[in-house]
Structure formats: structure tokens, C-alpha cells
């Protein structure tokens, strides 16, 4: 099914949704009507059921006035590991195409100068 970590995170999310609903004094049936779903789906969401669609979660959060929290769930500007990996993969300094071409030409000229000169008669110098 899912990992124990994801299961506990979904259960905690469900508990938080239930707590937010109770603080607002909204019944499960009322929340379900406002979110466009069934009371049993809201109950499953509050229990941390992984089978509840993310769209349903978003609709419930809209009703509770917490939908902006869903948008901030994965903020790539705060993804320390991802930012570190990107920084590691970036080149230390960039090179223009012209510099790369000049370097290649210099290597070719050096390689050509280092080759033996062969006399048409077959004698090498």
C-alpha cells in the first residue's frame, strides 16, 4: 500500500482537517455539501485514507479557507536538497562557443605539429 511514513503523515493530515472543521463548527455533512463530495469521503479523508483524491482534499481546503497551504506544500524555493543538487551540477564557469572552437583548433594544430613528417619516398624525419 504505502510506506509507514506516508501513512502516518496522511493520518496527521486527516486529524488536522478534522480539527480545523471542528474549530469552525462545521458538520461533516455540511462540509461534504460545500466541497461537492459525500460525508463518507470526508470521513475517509479525516481518517487519512490514501484513496481519497487530491482534488477532494483541495475542495475541502477551499471550504475551510486553507487552500493556500496546499499550494505551499512543496515550495521548490525551500527545497534545500534539490537546490544543492542543482548547484552541484552547474558548471563552475561558462564557456562561449567561440572559446570552445578556439580551444579545439589549438588542439588540432598541436596534434598536427606533433605527427611525423613523411617523405613521399618513404623516409621519415
PDB file of C-alpha atoms in Angstrom:
ATOM      1  CA  UNK A   1       0.000   0.000   0.000  1.00  0.00           C
ATOM      2  CA  UNK A   2       2.168   2.825   1.254  1.00  0.00           C
ATOM      3  CA  UNK A   3       5.111   3.390   3.498  1.00  0.00           C
ATOM      4  CA  UNK A   4       4.597   3.773   7.249  1.00  0.00           C
ATOM      5  CA  UNK A   5       5.839   7.359   6.995  1.00  0.00           C
ATOM      6  CA  UNK A   6       3.264   8.292   4.361  1.00  0.00           C
ATOM      7  CA  UNK A   7       0.522   6.553   6.314  1.00  0.00           C
ATOM      8  CA  UNK A   8       1.306   8.488   9.497  1.00  0.00           C
ATOM      9  CA  UNK A   9       1.558  11.754   7.530  1.00  0.00           C
ATOM     10  CA  UNK A  10      -1.877  11.174   5.971  1.00  0.00           C
ATOM     11  CA  UNK A  11      -3.354  10.317   9.376  1.00  0.00           C
ATOM     12  CA  UNK A  12      -1.894  13.514  10.822  1.00  0.00           C
ATOM     13  CA  UNK A  13      -3.287  15.488   7.877  1.00  0.00           C
ATOM     14  CA  UNK A  14      -6.714  13.943   8.455  1.00  0.00           C
ATOM     15  CA  UNK A  15      -6.595  14.827  12.138  1.00  0.00           C
ATOM     16  CA  UNK A  16      -5.654  18.401  11.277  1.00  0.00           C
ATOM     17  CA  UNK A  17      -8.521  18.672   8.789  1.00  0.00           C
ATOM     18  CA  UNK A  18     -10.928  17.317  11.410  1.00  0.00           C
ATOM     19  CA  UNK A  19      -9.591  19.800  13.968  1.00  0.00           C
ATOM     20  CA  UNK A  20      -9.998  22.702  11.526  1.00  0.00           C
ATOM     21  CA  UNK A  21     -13.546  21.594  10.729  1.00  0.00           C
ATOM     22  CA  UNK A  22     -14.478  21.333  14.406  1.00  0.00           C
ATOM     23  CA  UNK A  23     -12.964  24.731  15.243  1.00  0.00           C
ATOM     24  CA  UNK A  24     -15.158  26.257  12.563  1.00  0.00           C
ATOM     25  CA  UNK A  25     -18.193  24.420  13.861  1.00  0.00           C
ATOM     26  CA  UNK A  26     -18.917  22.726  10.524  1.00  0.00           C
ATOM     27  CA  UNK A  27     -20.633  19.343  10.490  1.00  0.00           C
ATOM     28  CA  UNK A  28     -19.290  16.574   8.264  1.00  0.00           C
ATOM     29  CA  UNK A  29     -22.456  16.654   6.153  1.00  0.00           C
ATOM     30  CA  UNK A  30     -22.215  20.431   5.663  1.00  0.00           C
ATOM     31  CA  UNK A  31     -18.560  20.236   4.729  1.00  0.00           C
ATOM     32  CA  UNK A  32     -19.334  17.473   2.240  1.00  0.00           C
ATOM     33  CA  UNK A  33     -22.095  19.508   0.576  1.00  0.00           C
ATOM     34  CA  UNK A  34     -19.920  22.607   0.322  1.00  0.00           C
ATOM     35  CA  UNK A  35     -16.976  20.593  -1.046  1.00  0.00           C
ATOM     36  CA  UNK A  36     -19.174  18.703  -3.511  1.00  0.00           C
ATOM     37  CA  UNK A  37     -18.489  15.263  -2.115  1.00  0.00           C
ATOM     38  CA  UNK A  38     -20.124  12.728   0.192  1.00  0.00           C
ATOM     39  CA  UNK A  39     -19.969  12.653   4.002  1.00  0.00           C
ATOM     40  CA  UNK A  40     -18.299   9.233   3.840  1.00  0.00           C
ATOM     41  CA  UNK A  41     -15.492  10.670   1.680  1.00  0.00           C
ATOM     42  CA  UNK A  42     -14.927  13.467   4.194  1.00  0.00           C
ATOM     43  CA  UNK A  43     -14.823  10.869   6.976  1.00  0.00           C
ATOM     44  CA  UNK A  44     -12.272   8.823   4.980  1.00  0.00           C
ATOM     45  CA  UNK A  45     -10.182  11.953   4.426  1.00  0.00           C
ATOM     46  CA  UNK A  46     -10.221  12.712   8.154  1.00  0.00           C
ATOM     47  CA  UNK A  47      -9.066   9.147   8.872  1.00  0.00           C
ATOM     48  CA  UNK A  48      -6.112   9.530   6.498  1.00  0.00           C
ATOM     49  CA  UNK A  49      -7.352   7.186   3.768  1.00  0.00           C
ATOM     50  CA  UNK A  50      -4.807   7.322   0.900  1.00  0.00           C
ATOM     51  CA  UNK A  51      -7.556   6.547  -1.631  1.00  0.00           C
ATOM     52  CA  UNK A  52      -9.178   9.978  -1.323  1.00  0.00           C
ATOM     53  CA  UNK A  53      -8.437  12.080  -4.397  1.00  0.00           C
ATOM     54  CA  UNK A  54      -6.217  15.118  -4.080  1.00  0.00           C
ATOM     55  CA  UNK A  55      -8.949  17.135  -5.796  1.00  0.00           C
ATOM     56  CA  UNK A  56     -11.290  16.290  -2.947  1.00  0.00           C
ATOM     57  CA  UNK A  57      -8.626  17.409  -0.470  1.00  0.00           C
ATOM     58  CA  UNK A  58      -8.301  20.692  -2.365  1.00  0.00           C
ATOM     59  CA  UNK A  59     -12.090  21.221  -2.340  1.00  0.00           C
ATOM     60  CA  UNK A  60     -12.243  20.588   1.414  1.00  0.00           C
ATOM     61  CA  UNK A  61      -9.372  23.002   1.999  1.00  0.00           C
ATOM     62  CA  UNK A  62     -11.197  25.663  -0.038  1.00  0.00           C
ATOM     63  CA  UNK A  63     -14.227  25.296   2.215  1.00  0.00           C
ATOM     64  CA  UNK A  64     -12.024  25.528   5.306  1.00  0.00           C
ATOM     65  CA  UNK A  65     -10.185  28.561   3.906  1.00  0.00           C
ATOM     66  CA  UNK A  66      -6.845  26.754   3.893  1.00  0.00           C
ATOM     67  CA  UNK A  67      -6.264  26.120   0.179  1.00  0.00           C
ATOM     68  CA  UNK A  68      -3.170  28.361   0.085  1.00  0.00           C
ATOM     69  CA  UNK A  69      -1.479  25.816   2.368  1.00  0.00           C
ATOM     70  CA  UNK A  70      -1.862  23.216  -0.387  1.00  0.00           C
ATOM     71  CA  UNK A  71      -0.078  25.496  -2.856  1.00  0.00           C
ATOM     72  CA  UNK A  72       2.807  25.869  -0.380  1.00  0.00           C
ATOM     73  CA  UNK A  73       3.054  22.131   0.226  1.00  0.00           C
ATOM     74  CA  UNK A  74       6.122  21.729  -1.969  1.00  0.00           C
ATOM     75  CA  UNK A  75       7.805  25.074  -2.374  1.00  0.00           C
ATOM     76  CA  UNK A  76      10.819  24.496  -4.611  1.00  0.00           C
ATOM     77  CA  UNK A  77      12.423  27.676  -3.313  1.00  0.00           C
ATOM     78  CA  UNK A  78      12.704  25.948   0.082  1.00  0.00           C
ATOM     79  CA  UNK A  79      13.861  22.555  -1.263  1.00  0.00           C
ATOM     80  CA  UNK A  80      17.365  22.512   0.246  1.00  0.00           C
ATOM     81  CA  UNK A  81      18.354  19.130  -1.204  1.00  0.00           C
ATOM     82  CA  UNK A  82      17.097  19.980  -4.696  1.00  0.00           C
ATOM     83  CA  UNK A  83      18.836  23.360  -4.674  1.00  0.00           C
ATOM     84  CA  UNK A  84      22.108  21.754  -3.546  1.00  0.00           C
ATOM     85  CA  UNK A  85      21.925  19.141  -6.308  1.00  0.00           C
ATOM     86  CA  UNK A  86      21.267  21.791  -8.957  1.00  0.00           C
ATOM     87  CA  UNK A  87      24.172  23.901  -7.718  1.00  0.00           C
ATOM     88  CA  UNK A  88      26.443  20.853  -7.835  1.00  0.00           C
ATOM     89  CA  UNK A  89      25.524  20.092 -11.453  1.00  0.00           C
ATOM     90  CA  UNK A  90      26.007  23.620 -12.741  1.00  0.00           C
ATOM     91  CA  UNK A  91      29.293  24.434 -14.439  1.00  0.00           C
ATOM     92  CA  UNK A  92      31.755  26.482 -12.437  1.00  0.00           C
ATOM     93  CA  UNK A  93      32.065  28.980 -15.251  1.00  0.00           C
ATOM     94  CA  UNK A  94      30.513  29.091 -18.650  1.00  0.00           C
ATOM     95  CA  UNK A  95      32.342  28.946 -21.949  1.00  0.00           C
ATOM     96  CA  UNK A  96      31.236  30.572 -25.120  1.00  0.00           C
ATOM     97  CA  UNK A  97      31.047  28.647 -28.356  1.00  0.00           C
ATOM     98  CA  UNK A  98      33.889  30.771 -29.759  1.00  0.00           C
ATOM     99  CA  UNK A  99      36.193  29.850 -26.856  1.00  0.00           C
ATOM    100  CA  UNK A 100      35.383  26.170 -27.304  1.00  0.00           C
ATOM    101  CA  UNK A 101      36.089  26.429 -31.033  1.00  0.00           C
ATOM    102  CA  UNK A 102      39.430  28.200 -30.426  1.00  0.00           C
ATOM    103  CA  UNK A 103      40.461  25.520 -27.943  1.00  0.00           C
ATOM    104  CA  UNK A 104      39.597  22.758 -30.405  1.00  0.00           C
ATOM    105  CA  UNK A 105      41.544  24.437 -33.201  1.00  0.00           C
ATOM    106  CA  UNK A 106      44.567  24.845 -30.947  1.00  0.00           C
ATOM    107  CA  UNK A 107      44.439  21.141 -30.033  1.00  0.00           C
ATOM    108  CA  UNK A 108      44.163  20.160 -33.705  1.00  0.00           C
ATOM    109  CA  UNK A 109      47.154  22.339 -34.642  1.00  0.00           C
ATOM    110  CA  UNK A 110      49.233  20.881 -31.794  1.00  0.00           C
ATOM    111  CA  UNK A 111      48.309  17.341 -32.787  1.00  0.00           C
ATOM    112  CA  UNK A 112      49.174  18.047 -36.411  1.00  0.00           C
ATOM    113  CA  UNK A 113      52.559  19.551 -35.484  1.00  0.00           C
ATOM    114  CA  UNK A 114      53.433  16.519 -33.364  1.00  0.00           C
ATOM    115  CA  UNK A 115      52.872  14.000 -36.158  1.00  0.00           C
ATOM    116  CA  UNK A 116      55.832  12.689 -38.134  1.00  0.00           C
ATOM    117  CA  UNK A 117      56.539  14.226 -41.484  1.00  0.00           C
ATOM    118  CA  UNK A 118      56.707  11.501 -44.070  1.00  0.00           C
ATOM    119  CA  UNK A 119      58.752  11.925 -47.284  1.00  0.00           C
ATOM    120  CA  UNK A 120      56.986  10.721 -50.406  1.00  0.00           C
ATOM    121  CA  UNK A 121      59.953   8.412 -50.910  1.00  0.00           C
ATOM    122  CA  UNK A 122      59.114   6.778 -47.560  1.00  0.00           C
ATOM    123  CA  UNK A 123      61.805   8.287 -45.337  1.00  0.00           C
ATOM    124  CA  UNK A 124      60.687   9.828 -42.062  1.00  0.00           C
ATOM    125  CA  UNK A 125      62.422  12.803 -40.480  1.00  0.00           C
TER     126      UNK A 125
END
